[in-house]
Structures are given as structure tokens and as C-alpha cells.
C-alpha positions as CSV (number, residue, x, y, z in Angstrom):
1,M,66.0,42.0,-54.1
2,T,64.0,41.8,-57.3
3,E,60.4,42.9,-57.7
4,N,59.3,39.2,-57.9
5,N,60.7,38.2,-54.6
6,K,59.8,41.2,-52.4
7,P,57.9,40.3,-49.2
8,T,54.1,40.5,-49.4
9,P,51.8,42.0,-48.4
10,S,52.9,45.6,-48.7
11,L,50.8,48.8,-49.0
12,L,53.2,49.9,-51.8
13,E,53.1,46.8,-54.0
14,P,51.2,47.1,-57.3
15,K,48.4,44.7,-56.2
16,S,47.7,46.9,-53.2
17,Q,47.7,50.1,-55.3
18,G,45.3,48.9,-58.0
19,G,42.5,51.2,-56.8
20,D,44.7,54.3,-56.9
21,T,44.8,54.6,-60.6
22,A,41.4,56.2,-61.2
23,E,38.1,56.9,-59.6
24,T,35.1,58.3,-61.4
25,G,31.4,58.4,-60.9
26,F,29.6,56.2,-58.5
27,D,31.8,53.1,-58.3
28,F,30.8,49.6,-57.3
29,Q,33.4,49.3,-54.5
30,T,32.3,52.4,-52.6
31,C,28.7,51.4,-52.9
32,L,29.4,47.9,-51.6
33,I,31.2,49.4,-48.6
34,L,28.1,51.5,-47.8
35,C,25.8,48.5,-48.1
36,K,28.0,46.5,-45.8
37,V,28.3,49.2,-43.1
38,P,25.0,48.3,-41.4
39,F,26.0,44.6,-41.2
40,W,29.4,45.5,-39.7
41,L,27.8,47.9,-37.2
42,S,25.5,45.0,-36.0
43,F,28.6,43.4,-34.5
44,E,29.4,44.9,-31.2
45,G,33.1,44.5,-31.9
46,F,33.3,46.3,-35.2
47,D,36.1,48.8,-34.9
48,S,36.9,50.5,-38.2
49,L,37.3,50.0,-42.0
50,I,39.8,51.1,-44.6
51,R,39.4,51.5,-48.3
52,E,42.3,50.7,-50.6
53,G,44.6,49.1,-48.0
54,V,46.2,45.9,-49.1
55,A,42.8,44.8,-50.4
56,D,39.9,46.7,-52.0
57,F,38.7,47.3,-48.5
58,E,39.1,45.8,-45.1
59,A,37.1,45.7,-41.8
60,K,38.6,45.5,-38.4
61,F,36.9,43.9,-35.3
62,F,37.7,43.7,-31.6
63,S,37.1,40.4,-29.7
64,P,37.7,39.9,-26.0
65,A,38.8,36.4,-26.7
66,E,40.9,37.1,-29.8
67,G,41.9,40.7,-29.7
68,I,41.9,42.5,-33.1
69,T,40.9,40.6,-36.2
70,R,40.5,41.8,-39.8
71,E,38.6,40.8,-42.9
72,A,39.9,41.6,-46.3
73,L,37.5,42.0,-49.2
74,E,37.8,42.2,-52.9
75,A,35.0,43.8,-55.0
76,K,34.1,42.6,-58.5
77,N,31.3,44.3,-60.5
78,H,30.9,41.4,-62.8
79,H,30.6,37.6,-63.1
80,V,33.9,36.2,-61.8
81,T,35.6,33.6,-64.0
82,P,37.5,30.6,-62.7
83,K,40.8,32.2,-63.6
84,E,40.0,35.4,-61.8
85,F,38.5,33.5,-58.8
86,W,41.6,31.4,-58.3
87,A,43.9,34.4,-58.8
88,E,42.1,36.2,-55.9
89,V,42.3,33.1,-53.7
90,E,46.0,32.8,-54.4
91,R,46.4,36.5,-53.5
92,F,44.5,36.0,-50.3
93,K,46.8,33.0,-49.5
94,E,49.8,35.3,-50.1
95,L,48.4,37.8,-47.7
96,D,47.7,35.1,-45.1
97,E,51.2,33.6,-45.4
98,G,53.0,36.9,-45.7
99,S,51.4,38.4,-42.6
100,P,50.2,35.5,-40.4
101,G,47.4,36.4,-38.1
102,S,46.6,39.7,-39.7
103,F,43.4,38.5,-41.3
104,S,40.9,36.0,-39.9
105,K,38.8,36.0,-43.0
106,F,38.9,36.9,-46.7
107,T,35.8,37.7,-48.9
108,I,35.2,37.9,-52.6
109,S,32.1,40.1,-53.2
110,C,30.9,40.1,-56.7
111,A,27.9,40.5,-59.0
112,G,27.9,36.8,-60.0
113,I,30.0,33.7,-60.3
114,S,30.9,31.5,-63.3
115,D,28.7,28.4,-63.7
116,E,31.9,26.3,-63.6
117,L,32.5,27.4,-60.0
118,K,28.9,27.0,-58.8
119,P,29.3,23.3,-57.7
120,L,32.3,24.3,-55.6
121,I,30.5,27.3,-54.1
122,N,27.3,25.2,-53.4
123,G,29.5,22.5,-51.9
124,L,31.1,25.0,-49.5
125,R,27.7,26.3,-48.5
126,R,26.3,22.7,-48.0
127,I,29.0,21.7,-45.6
128,R,29.4,25.0,-43.8
129,D,25.8,25.9,-43.0
130,P,24.8,22.6,-41.2
131,Q,28.2,22.5,-39.5
132,P,27.0,23.4,-35.9
133,F,24.4,20.5,-36.1
134,Y,27.0,17.7,-36.5
135,D,30.0,16.8,-34.4
136,A,33.3,17.4,-36.0
137,S,34.2,13.7,-35.8
138,S,30.9,12.5,-37.2
139,G,30.7,10.5,-40.4
140,V,28.5,13.2,-41.9
141,T,31.1,15.9,-41.3
142,V,34.2,13.7,-42.3
143,N,32.6,12.3,-45.5
144,S,31.2,15.7,-46.6
145,Y,34.6,17.3,-46.2
146,A,36.2,14.5,-48.2
147,D,33.7,15.0,-51.0
148,Y,34.4,18.8,-51.0
149,V,38.2,18.2,-51.2
150,E,37.4,15.9,-54.2
151,R,35.5,18.7,-55.9
152,V,38.4,21.1,-55.4
153,G,40.8,18.4,-56.8
154,K,38.7,18.2,-60.0
155,L,39.5,21.9,-60.4
156,E,43.2,21.0,-60.3
157,K,43.7,22.4,-56.8
158,D,45.4,20.6,-54.0
159,V,44.3,19.7,-50.4
160,E,46.1,22.7,-48.9
161,M,44.2,25.0,-51.2
162,A,40.9,23.2,-50.3
163,E,41.7,23.7,-46.6
164,F,42.5,27.4,-47.0
165,L,39.4,28.0,-49.0
166,Y,37.2,26.2,-46.5
167,N,38.6,27.9,-43.4
168,K,39.3,31.4,-44.6
169,I,37.3,32.4,-47.6
170,Q,33.7,33.6,-48.0
171,I,32.1,34.2,-51.4
172,E,29.3,36.7,-51.8
173,H,28.1,36.4,-55.4
174,N,24.7,38.2,-55.3
175,W,25.8,41.9,-55.3
176,N,24.3,42.5,-58.7
177,L,22.0,45.5,-58.0
178,I,24.3,48.2,-56.8
179,S,25.9,49.8,-59.9
180,E,23.8,52.9,-59.7
181,E,23.3,55.3,-56.8
182,E,19.6,55.1,-56.7
183,T,19.5,51.4,-56.6
184,A,22.3,51.4,-54.0
185,N,20.4,53.8,-51.8
186,G,17.5,51.4,-51.8
187,M,19.7,48.4,-50.9
188,F,21.4,50.5,-48.2
189,Q,18.0,51.2,-46.6
190,S,17.2,47.5,-46.8
191,Q,20.5,46.5,-45.1
192,L,20.1,49.3,-42.5
193,Q,16.6,48.1,-41.4
194,R,17.6,44.4,-41.6
195,H,20.8,44.6,-39.4
196,L,20.0,47.6,-37.2
197,P,16.4,47.3,-35.9
198,E,16.6,50.7,-34.2
199,Y,16.4,52.3,-37.6
200,E,13.1,50.5,-38.5
201,D,10.9,53.4,-37.2
202,L,13.1,56.1,-38.8
203,P,11.1,58.0,-41.5
204,V,12.1,56.8,-45.0
205,K,13.0,60.4,-46.0
206,E,15.9,60.4,-43.6
207,I,17.7,57.4,-45.2
208,P,19.0,59.2,-48.3
209,N,20.6,61.8,-46.0
210,I,22.4,59.1,-44.1
211,F,23.5,57.4,-47.3
212,R,24.9,60.7,-48.8
213,S,26.7,61.6,-45.6
214,L,28.4,58.1,-45.4
215,L,29.2,58.3,-49.1
216,A,31.0,61.6,-48.6
217,L,32.9,60.2,-45.5
218,V,34.1,57.1,-47.5
219,R,35.2,59.1,-50.5
220,S,37.1,61.5,-48.3
221,H,39.0,58.8,-46.5
222,K,40.6,56.8,-49.4
223,S,43.5,54.7,-47.9
224,R,42.7,56.1,-44.4
225,P,41.0,54.3,-41.6
226,I,37.4,55.3,-40.8
227,T,36.5,54.4,-37.2
228,R,33.2,53.2,-35.9
229,L,32.8,56.4,-33.9
230,Q,33.2,58.4,-37.1
231,I,30.6,56.3,-38.9
232,E,28.1,56.5,-36.1
233,K,28.6,60.2,-35.6
234,T,28.2,60.8,-39.4
235,M,25.0,58.7,-39.4
236,Q,23.4,60.5,-36.4
237,S,24.4,64.0,-37.7
238,A,22.6,63.2,-41.0
239,I,19.3,62.6,-39.2
240,S,17.0,65.5,-38.4
241,G,17.2,66.5,-34.7
242,K,13.9,65.1,-33.5
243,Y,14.6,61.7,-35.1
244,R,18.1,61.1,-33.8
245,L,18.5,57.9,-32.0
246,E,19.8,57.3,-28.4
247,P,23.1,55.4,-28.3
248,K,22.6,51.7,-27.9
249,Q,23.9,49.8,-25.0
250,V,26.8,47.4,-25.7
251,V,26.0,43.7,-25.5
252,I,28.6,41.6,-23.8
253,S,28.4,37.8,-23.2
254,T,30.5,35.6,-20.9
255,E,30.5,32.1,-22.3
256,M,31.2,28.8,-20.6
257,E,31.5,27.1,-24.0
258,E,33.6,27.9,-27.1
259,V,32.6,31.2,-28.6
260,T,30.3,31.3,-31.7
261,K,31.9,33.2,-34.5
262,S,28.6,34.4,-35.8
263,E,27.5,35.8,-32.4
264,K,27.3,39.6,-32.6
265,A,27.9,40.3,-28.9
266,L,31.3,40.9,-27.5
267,Q,32.1,37.4,-26.2
268,F,34.4,36.4,-23.3
269,E,35.4,32.8,-23.9
270,W,35.7,31.6,-20.3
271,V,35.3,27.8,-20.6
272,S,38.2,27.1,-18.4
273,F,37.2,29.8,-15.8
274,F,33.8,28.2,-15.5
275,G,35.4,25.0,-14.3
276,G,32.8,22.5,-15.5
277,A,30.8,20.2,-13.3
278,E,34.0,19.1,-11.6
279,R,35.0,22.7,-10.9
280,V,38.6,22.2,-12.2
281,Y,39.9,25.8,-12.4
282,P,43.1,27.3,-13.9
283,S,45.8,28.6,-11.7
284,E,45.7,31.9,-10.0
285,E,48.4,33.1,-12.4
286,E,46.1,32.3,-15.4
287,W,43.2,34.2,-13.9
288,N,45.4,37.3,-13.5
289,S,47.2,37.0,-16.9
290,K,44.2,36.1,-19.0
291,L,40.8,36.8,-17.6
292,V,41.6,40.1,-15.9
293,P,43.6,41.6,-18.8
294,Q,40.8,40.7,-21.2
295,L,38.4,42.7,-19.1
296,Y,40.7,45.7,-19.0
297,E,41.5,45.5,-22.8
298,T,37.7,45.4,-23.5
299,S,37.1,48.4,-21.3
300,K,39.9,50.3,-23.0
301,W,38.4,49.4,-26.5
302,L,34.9,50.4,-25.5
303,K,36.1,53.8,-24.3
304,S,37.8,54.4,-27.6
305,Q,35.2,53.1,-30.0
306,R,31.8,53.1,-28.5
307,N,29.8,56.1,-27.5
308,T,27.7,54.6,-24.7
309,P,28.8,53.5,-21.2
310,R,25.8,51.2,-20.7
311,I,26.4,47.4,-20.9
312,E,23.9,44.6,-21.3
313,L,25.6,41.5,-19.7
314,N,24.4,38.0,-20.8
315,G,25.7,34.5,-20.3
316,N,27.1,32.7,-17.3
317,R,30.0,33.1,-15.0
318,R,31.4,32.0,-11.7
319,I,31.5,34.3,-8.6
320,S,35.1,35.3,-9.1
321,A,34.5,36.3,-12.7
322,A,31.3,38.2,-11.8
323,I,33.2,40.2,-9.1
324,A,36.0,40.9,-11.6
325,F,33.6,42.0,-14.3
326,G,31.9,44.4,-11.9
327,K,35.3,45.7,-10.7
328,V,36.5,46.6,-14.2
329,F,33.2,47.9,-15.6
330,S,32.6,49.8,-12.4
331,A,30.7,52.9,-11.3
332,V,33.9,54.9,-11.0
333,A,34.9,53.9,-14.5
334,G,31.6,55.4,-15.7
335,Y,29.7,52.2,-16.7
336,T,26.2,51.1,-16.0
337,L,25.4,47.4,-16.1
338,D,22.2,45.6,-17.0
339,M,22.6,41.9,-16.1
340,N,20.2,39.4,-17.4
341,Y,19.3,36.9,-14.6
342,R,16.8,34.2,-15.2
343,G,14.8,36.3,-17.6
344,E,14.9,39.5,-15.4
345,R,17.1,42.6,-15.8
346,W,19.1,43.6,-12.8
347,S,20.6,47.1,-13.2
348,T,23.3,48.8,-11.2
349,D,21.4,52.1,-11.4
350,D,18.1,50.6,-10.1
351,H,18.6,52.2,-6.7
352,A,16.6,51.5,-3.6
353,D,13.6,53.7,-2.8
354,S,11.1,54.0,0.1
355,Q,9.3,50.8,-1.0
356,T,12.5,48.7,-1.0
357,P,12.4,46.1,1.8
358,N,15.2,46.3,4.3
359,Y,17.8,43.5,4.2
360,T,19.1,42.0,7.4
361,L,22.8,41.4,7.4
362,T,24.5,40.0,10.5
363,P,28.2,40.8,10.9
364,T,30.6,38.9,13.1
365,Y,34.2,40.0,13.7
366,V,37.0,37.7,14.8
367,E,40.3,39.3,15.8
368,G,43.5,38.2,14.3
369,A,47.0,39.3,13.2
370,G,48.3,40.8,10.0
371,D,47.4,43.5,7.5
372,R,44.9,41.5,5.5
373,L,41.2,41.0,6.3
374,L,39.5,37.7,5.5
375,V,35.8,38.4,4.6
376,T,33.1,35.8,4.1
377,I,29.7,36.8,2.6
378,G,27.1,34.1,3.0
379,I,23.7,34.8,1.4
380,M,21.4,31.9,2.5
381,K,24.5,29.8,3.4
382,E,24.8,29.7,7.1
383,N,27.8,27.4,7.3
384,L,30.1,29.5,5.0
385,A,32.1,30.9,7.9
386,S,32.7,27.5,9.5
387,E,33.6,26.0,6.1
388,V,36.1,28.7,5.4
389,Q,37.6,28.3,8.9
390,T,38.1,24.6,8.2
391,F,39.8,25.4,4.8
392,T,42.1,28.1,6.4
393,Q,43.1,26.2,9.6
394,N,46.3,24.8,7.9
395,N,47.3,27.6,5.7
396,D,48.6,31.2,5.9
397,L,45.0,32.6,6.2
398,S,44.3,31.0,9.6
399,H,45.7,33.9,11.7
400,L,44.1,36.8,9.8
401,P,41.4,39.0,11.2
402,K,38.0,37.8,9.9
403,L,34.7,39.5,9.1
404,H,31.8,37.2,8.6
405,L,28.6,38.6,6.9
406,F,25.5,36.4,6.8
407,S,21.9,36.6,5.9
408,S,19.3,33.9,5.7
409,D,17.1,36.0,3.3
410,P,17.1,36.0,-0.5
411,I,17.8,39.1,-2.5
412,V,14.5,39.9,-4.2
413,S,15.2,42.8,-6.5
414,A,17.9,44.9,-8.1
415,K,16.9,47.8,-5.8
416,Q,17.5,45.6,-2.8
417,A,20.7,44.2,-4.2
418,N,22.1,47.8,-4.7
419,A,21.1,48.7,-1.1
420,T,22.6,45.4,0.3
421,V,25.9,46.0,-1.5
422,E,26.2,49.4,0.1
423,K,25.7,47.7,3.5
424,I,28.3,45.1,2.7
425,K,30.8,47.7,1.5
426,R,30.3,49.8,4.6
427,E,30.8,46.9,7.0
428,I,34.0,45.9,5.2
429,A,35.3,49.5,5.0
430,I,34.8,50.1,8.7
431,V,36.7,47.0,9.8
432,A,39.4,47.4,7.1
433,G,40.0,50.9,8.2
434,K,40.3,50.0,11.9
435,I,42.9,47.4,11.3
436,G,44.7,49.1,8.5
437,A,44.0,46.2,6.0
438,K,46.0,46.4,2.8
439,Q,44.2,43.4,1.2
440,I,40.8,41.6,1.5
441,D,40.7,37.9,1.0
442,L,37.1,37.4,-0.1
443,F,35.0,34.2,0.1
444,F,31.5,34.7,-1.4
445,A,28.5,32.4,-1.5
446,G,25.4,33.9,-3.0
447,P,23.8,35.0,-6.3
448,T,26.1,36.1,-9.1
449,H,24.2,39.3,-9.6
450,L,25.0,40.4,-6.1
451,A,28.7,39.4,-6.7
452,L,28.6,41.5,-9.9
453,F,27.1,44.5,-8.0
454,L,29.7,44.1,-5.2
455,G,32.6,44.3,-7.7
456,Y,30.9,47.3,-9.3
457,R,30.8,49.2,-6.1
458,S,34.1,48.0,-4.6
459,N,36.0,51.3,-5.2
460,A,37.7,52.7,-2.0
461,L,38.1,49.1,-0.7
462,P,41.6,47.6,-0.4
463,P,42.6,45.2,-3.3
464,I,40.6,42.0,-3.3
465,Q,41.9,38.4,-3.6
466,C,39.0,36.3,-4.7
467,Y,38.5,32.6,-3.9
468,E,36.3,30.0,-5.7
469,W,34.5,27.1,-4.0
470,V,35.7,23.7,-5.3
471,S,34.1,21.2,-2.9
472,N,33.3,20.8,0.8
473,N,35.9,22.9,2.8
474,K,38.0,23.4,-0.3
475,Y,38.7,26.6,-2.2
476,I,41.2,27.9,-4.7
477,S,42.6,31.4,-5.0
478,T,41.5,33.1,-8.3
479,C,41.8,36.7,-9.5
480,F,43.5,39.5,-7.6
481,L,41.7,42.8,-8.2
482,K,43.4,46.1,-7.4
């Protein structure tokens, strides 16, 4: 095999080793990395970076919906000419084709761009920025993209190149003030305060210490990954003791629509698991092969890359998904959850006190046969037990022992929710213990925050098979939580 037809990308090919030849003084590339660190850290899923991998530098991100994604960046401390620009685009295309799926985005970061390329760059911006406002099939979108392809064609590039450029490449052409350390320090401060609001009140005198510590970290890790934890530890260690910041909680969102790429929270794309207005849900197998593993993979990633166990939960989710989320990010796993519910924060560590009103919960037990316990929890839904009985009369759940828990009262606070969950758990545990239940078949009608809290406190209970309401007297089995 000749040098010309070796597979690409490789860490040992000349194009990947370009930065290994020499490094002196305060270089543009290192400074650019430091100035981008605050932006990367503003994304909850930022995982790590590497300098001098297959590109000048790369950033790695975790997404519950997509797993690991990467961005490759090339740094140019000058005005990029058309020849150089298209050479970089071709190189990115080689990387994308040679290692499909490794990179979700490629970026050219430079001090300026040739006037000849500006109509193309402006055209990209003009159709990308308003994109969320127009439907993909609208005449505005279709016609604009056709005009863009025409602009690319005038530069003697084909439709395939236009598509790759549009879908995969970002051009940052205003990095023209970071050639010197003093200037870079000021820009770093600006980026820090812009993207990480918790640093806004930090005394200005602390910023150079952070900058110099990060600079030393980056320089000492050439061609070696630098993790988010290393970066955050370095930043905090550089701050004087009395000014050190408390770890931020991790923001997670469960979405019933397609995820927004620019959203900085960790997003679960659960469109299908929300079911829509018609409540058309995936099969039980898909709940257990997609939704549940996503939760565990996210928990695993958080434990390896984030230094806080506190989670802020936003978005919407069905009952089964709420129970599953609580089960995975549970008390025994060391997490604390803050759920945003109609503008209020419901926290799993907001425990009941002497002022918390008692919550009346009425249990009814119906004897049956088998080593599974069917449980219904009806909060302000009196007919849940009878509805579930109608649903189960012609299936293999009909003969099971049943525990019906009902209350006609609303849950008025997080404190009351936490106390109520302890009552629910105790009632279930007592009956499950008496009959030797190896599984709970759970039918829940009530607020999602209570479902979340129940999952969160469900340790020591047998495995739970969840069910989701579809229509009158009709349910489907969803996730199985061990």
C-alpha cells in the first residue's frame, strides 16, 4: 500500500502530525482552545478535549440521545484564502468519509476570511440562522437552499460539497485578537463571564490565575485527552479559597419533540415515548432497549465526568418515564433531583417537617394467586382500581394479588410528596413481603412529580413493571425496572 492510498484518518499521517513539528511562545492554537473552554463547559454534555489529534484540536460531547459526538477544529492565525479554505473542507470531508460517525461537526477558526469567500459565508449564515422559523418544506427554505447551492457552484464546487458544507461545517472568522497572552487573557475573561454566569461575581484579579493554570494544563497535555473533570478541578484550584464556587447542578431535559442541537442541557429525545395526543406508544421491548439504557448510560457518564450529584430536571414526560428516571437517578445511587413543575421546584431532599399536612391514603387488598403483586395508585382518580380490573379481566394479570392505594386529595408540596411516597412504599413493601412478591405490576394515575419521587425511593421493592394508560380501560406495558 502506497502513502497516497493509505486509509484516512490516522493519528500517524502527516496531516495529523502537523502540529508536532515545533511549538514556541504563546501560540494562536493554544490560546484559541483556552478561549473556547468556557463555551464548551456551558454544555452539560461536554466531556473532554484533545490537542493535536487528527485535527488541531477536538472536543468530545455526550448526549443521551446520540451518545458520544465530536467536533474537529482547525485554527488559522491569518486570513484564510479560498485555496486554503477548500483544502480544509476537503480534509474534513476525508475525515468524515474515512471514519463515519466520529465527528458530528467540523469548524474552521481563523483570524479572518478572504473577501472572495464572504458571499458564501454570509449565505450560509443567512439560511442557517432563520432555519428554526421556517418549515423544512416551505418555499422560503427550499428556494434559499437552492440559491446557496448555486453560490457554491459558482466557486466550482458540486452539490455534494455544498451539502457537506451546509450540514457539517462551521466557520468562525473573527478570532483576530488573541495573538498575545495579555489580549487572550482579556478575551478569556469575556468568554468566561458570557458563558458561565457563576463566574460573573468572581473578583477580576482571580481570572489571570485561572487562565495561567489552564494554559499550563493544555500545554502539558499535547496529544493527550483533557477531561472535563480535569478542567474544572484546575479552574477551581486556581481560585483563592474563599472565592471557590460550589459545583453546579446538572441540567437535564426530557423532550417530547426533536432535540434542539443548540440546547445546552442534556436532552433525552423521547418523542415516541410521549405518545402524542393519540397515546401511540412503542413496544415494551423498545422501552427496555432504548429509554432505560439511555438513562443508565447517562448516569454512568455523569459519575465519570461531573462532580455534582444534583440534577435539575426540565421538560415533559409520561408516568412510566418519570418512574424510570427516578429509579435510575435514585437516592441509593447518590443523586438529588430538583424537578421543575409548573414554575415550581419540587426537590427530593425537601423532606416533611412538623408543618407538613398529613396525607390520607386508603389501601385495599384483594387476595389472588402468584408471585407478582398488582398495585394501583390513584391520586384523585377514584375509578382507577375498577378501570384496571376491567383491563385485566381477560389477561394473565387477572388472578394476581392486588393492592389498591387511593386518595381524593391533591399533593400540595414537595414535602408532602416525599412523605406520601414513604407511605406508598411502606404499604407496598408490607404486602409484597407477606406474599413473597417477586415483581410489582404498577398502574399509576397522579402527578408526574409524585411518580418521579416514587421511582426515586423505590429501592428495596421488587422489580417494577410499569403500565401506561392509553384510553378507557386500556393500558400497555412499558418499562421493566429492576
